[in-house]
Coordinates of C-alpha atoms in Angstrom, one line a residue:
M1 CA 40.7 70.8 -6.1
V2 CA 38.8 68.5 -4.4
Q3 CA 35.8 70.0 -2.7
K4 CA 35.3 69.2 1.0
A5 CA 32.2 67.3 2.5
K6 CA 30.2 69.0 5.0
I7 CA 29.5 67.7 8.5
L8 CA 26.5 69.1 10.5
L9 CA 26.9 69.2 14.0
V10 CA 23.6 69.7 16.2
D11 CA 23.9 70.2 19.9
D12 CA 22.4 73.1 22.2
R13 CA 25.6 73.1 24.4
P14 CA 28.5 75.2 22.8
E15 CA 30.9 73.1 24.9
N16 CA 29.8 69.7 23.1
L17 CA 30.1 71.2 19.7
L18 CA 33.5 72.6 20.5
A19 CA 34.5 69.1 21.7
L20 CA 33.3 67.5 18.5
E21 CA 34.9 70.1 16.3
A22 CA 38.3 69.1 18.1
I23 CA 37.7 65.5 17.5
L24 CA 36.7 65.8 13.9
S25 CA 39.1 68.4 12.7
A26 CA 41.7 66.0 11.7
L27 CA 39.2 64.6 9.0
D28 CA 39.8 68.2 7.3
Q29 CA 36.3 68.5 6.2
T30 CA 33.8 71.4 6.5
L31 CA 32.3 71.4 10.0
V32 CA 28.8 73.6 10.2
R33 CA 27.4 74.3 13.7
A34 CA 23.8 74.1 14.5
S35 CA 22.5 74.9 18.3
S36 CA 19.0 73.7 18.0
G37 CA 16.7 71.6 15.5
E38 CA 15.4 74.3 13.9
E39 CA 18.9 75.9 12.9
A40 CA 19.7 72.4 12.0
L41 CA 16.7 72.4 9.4
K42 CA 17.6 75.8 8.0
A43 CA 21.1 74.6 7.1
L44 CA 19.7 71.7 5.4
L45 CA 17.8 74.0 3.1
T46 CA 20.9 75.3 1.1
D47 CA 23.8 72.9 1.9
D48 CA 24.6 69.4 1.2
F49 CA 26.0 67.3 4.0
A50 CA 27.9 63.9 4.2
V51 CA 26.6 63.1 7.5
I52 CA 24.8 64.8 10.6
L53 CA 25.8 64.2 14.3
L54 CA 22.5 64.9 16.4
D55 CA 22.2 65.5 19.9
V56 CA 19.1 63.7 21.2
Q57 CA 18.3 65.8 24.6
M58 CA 17.7 69.7 23.2
P59 CA 15.3 72.1 24.3
G60 CA 12.3 72.9 22.0
M61 CA 12.7 70.6 19.2
D62 CA 14.7 67.3 20.4
G63 CA 16.8 64.9 18.4
F64 CA 14.0 62.5 17.4
E65 CA 11.8 65.3 16.2
T66 CA 14.6 67.0 14.3
A67 CA 15.5 63.7 12.8
A68 CA 11.7 62.9 11.6
H69 CA 11.4 66.4 9.7
I70 CA 14.8 65.4 7.9
K71 CA 13.8 62.1 6.8
R72 CA 10.4 63.4 5.5
R73 CA 12.2 65.9 3.1
E74 CA 13.2 64.4 -0.1
R75 CA 16.1 66.4 -0.5
T76 CA 17.5 65.5 3.1
R77 CA 16.1 62.0 3.7
D78 CA 19.1 60.0 2.8
I79 CA 21.5 61.7 4.7
P80 CA 23.3 59.4 7.5
I81 CA 22.2 60.7 11.2
I82 CA 24.4 59.7 14.0
F83 CA 22.5 60.2 17.3
L84 CA 24.6 61.3 20.4
T85 CA 23.1 61.1 23.5
A86 CA 24.1 61.6 27.2
I87 CA 21.6 59.2 28.8
N88 CA 20.9 55.4 27.9
H89 CA 17.3 54.4 28.8
G90 CA 17.9 50.5 27.6
P91 CA 16.8 48.9 24.2
H92 CA 13.3 50.9 23.6
H93 CA 15.4 54.3 23.9
T94 CA 17.9 53.0 21.3
F95 CA 15.4 51.4 19.3
R96 CA 13.8 54.8 19.2
G97 CA 16.7 56.3 17.6
Y98 CA 16.9 53.9 15.0
A99 CA 13.3 54.1 14.2
A100 CA 13.7 57.9 13.5
G101 CA 16.0 57.0 11.0
A102 CA 19.6 57.1 12.6
V103 CA 22.2 54.8 11.3
D104 CA 24.1 54.8 14.5
Y105 CA 23.4 55.5 18.1
I106 CA 26.2 56.7 20.4
S107 CA 26.3 57.2 24.3
K108 CA 28.3 60.0 25.8
P109 CA 30.9 60.1 26.8
F110 CA 32.1 58.4 23.4
D111 CA 35.5 57.4 22.2
P112 CA 36.8 60.1 20.1
W113 CA 38.8 57.5 17.8
V114 CA 35.5 55.3 17.1
L115 CA 33.3 58.6 16.5
R116 CA 35.9 59.7 14.0
A117 CA 36.2 56.4 12.2
K118 CA 32.5 56.1 12.1
V119 CA 32.1 59.8 10.6
S120 CA 35.2 58.9 8.1
V121 CA 33.2 56.2 6.5
F122 CA 30.4 58.1 5.5
V123 CA 32.4 60.9 4.4
D124 CA 34.0 58.6 2.2
L125 CA 31.0 57.2 0.7
Y126 CA 29.7 60.8 0.1
M127 CA 33.0 61.7 -1.7
K128 CA 32.5 58.6 -3.9
N129 CA 28.9 59.5 -4.8
C130 CA 29.9 63.1 -5.8
Q131 CA 32.5 61.5 -8.1
L132 CA 30.3 59.0 -9.5
R133 CA 27.8 62.0 -10.3
E134 CA 30.5 64.1 -11.9
Q135 CA 31.4 60.9 -14.1
A136 CA 27.9 60.6 -15.1
S137 CA 27.2 64.3 -15.9
L138 CA 30.3 63.9 -18.3
L139 CA 28.6 60.9 -19.7
R140 CA 25.4 62.4 -20.5
L141 CA 27.3 65.3 -22.2
Q142 CA 29.0 62.8 -24.5
L143 CA 25.8 61.0 -25.3
E144 CA 23.8 64.5 -25.9
G145 CA 26.7 65.1 -28.4
G146 CA 25.4 62.3 -30.6
Q147 CA 27.9 60.4 -33.0
P148 CA 31.3 62.5 -33.8
A149 CA 31.9 63.6 -37.2
A150 CA 35.1 62.6 -38.9
G151 CA 37.3 65.4 -37.4
E152 CA 35.9 64.9 -33.9
T153 CA 36.9 61.1 -33.5
K154 CA 40.2 61.6 -31.9
E155 CA 38.6 64.3 -29.4
S156 CA 35.8 62.0 -28.5
A157 CA 38.1 58.8 -28.0
G158 CA 40.3 61.3 -25.8
L159 CA 37.2 61.9 -23.8
L160 CA 36.0 58.5 -23.4
A161 CA 39.6 57.3 -22.3
E162 CA 39.6 60.2 -19.5
L163 CA 35.9 59.1 -18.5
S164 CA 37.3 55.4 -18.5
A165 CA 40.5 56.4 -16.3
R166 CA 38.4 58.4 -13.8
L167 CA 35.8 55.8 -13.3
A168 CA 38.7 53.2 -12.7
A169 CA 40.0 55.4 -10.0
V170 CA 36.7 55.5 -8.4
E171 CA 36.1 51.7 -8.8
E172 CA 39.3 51.1 -7.1
Q173 CA 38.5 53.5 -4.2
A174 CA 35.0 51.8 -3.8
E175 CA 36.5 48.5 -3.9
A176 CA 38.8 49.3 -0.9
L177 CA 36.0 51.1 0.9
S178 CA 34.1 48.0 0.6
K179 CA 36.8 45.6 1.8
Q180 CA 37.1 48.3 5.0
L181 CA 33.2 48.0 5.6
D182 CA 33.1 44.2 5.6
E183 CA 35.4 43.9 8.6
S184 CA 33.4 46.3 10.9
A185 CA 30.6 48.8 9.8
D186 CA 26.9 49.5 10.2
A187 CA 24.4 47.7 8.2
A188 CA 23.4 51.3 6.6
A189 CA 27.0 51.9 5.3
V190 CA 27.3 48.6 4.0
A191 CA 23.9 49.1 2.0
T192 CA 25.0 52.5 0.8
A193 CA 28.5 50.8 -0.5
A194 CA 26.6 48.3 -2.0
H195 CA 24.3 50.8 -4.1
L196 CA 27.4 52.8 -5.0
E197 CA 28.8 49.5 -6.6
R198 CA 25.7 49.1 -8.6
K199 CA 25.8 52.5 -9.9
L200 CA 29.6 52.0 -11.0
T201 CA 28.6 48.8 -12.6
G202 CA 26.0 50.6 -14.8
L203 CA 28.2 53.4 -15.4
R204 CA 30.8 51.1 -16.7
R205 CA 28.7 49.3 -18.8
A206 CA 27.4 52.9 -20.6
L207 CA 31.3 53.6 -21.2
D208 CA 31.9 50.1 -22.8
A209 CA 28.7 50.9 -24.9
L210 CA 30.3 53.9 -26.3
E211 CA 33.4 52.2 -27.5
P212 CA 33.9 52.2 -31.2
G213 CA 32.4 48.8 -32.4
A214 CA 30.2 48.4 -29.2
G215 CA 27.2 47.7 -31.8
S216 CA 23.8 49.2 -32.0
G217 CA 23.3 50.0 -28.3
A218 CA 26.0 52.5 -27.9
G219 CA 23.6 55.3 -27.6
Q220 CA 21.7 53.5 -24.7
V221 CA 22.7 54.3 -21.2
P222 CA 22.1 51.2 -18.7
S223 CA 20.1 51.9 -15.5
Q224 CA 22.2 52.7 -12.6
N225 CA 19.3 52.4 -10.1

């Protein structure tokens, strides 16, 4: 069973949160509410999120300050943030949003289809990264087991075949996502997709090195950074 991604919705107005939930419910992911910047930071202490939709104007800690705290934390600094604002003070105001670490800046009222499409891209990237970590974990288990004994060769070969098949599925999905991003996407999303492809390439090399007859480098995992 595939685990759903979590999307954090931050807005001090309940009616705005309700509207966001209505728009994003079609994505069939887990939507988490936060009515303030402080509440959002608490949620980020315990849960992992694919993307954050953050209202700019909130009493107390506003969106810019909340984003600054998120980007200072090692655990949360790489989570994409989409700013939502009901006002438009021109390029300077928009630049401040990007400077605070946002990957996008959308003015209200926004097109529900556009917002859902943008959020969907980051959810897809998050899910691909989760799958990649799972493949890497299985690969580490294989490496830590060392060279298999004679009676374990068939079992190890089966594990390698399963890993290769699962990685191939992720590679295919990542390629399709990259093609989608080439058509129209934010620079941050394109960069994240490129990073994912580099990791997939490193993992594929590592799997190939484990195949029988791969040579003396079979026990070494290429860097995936």
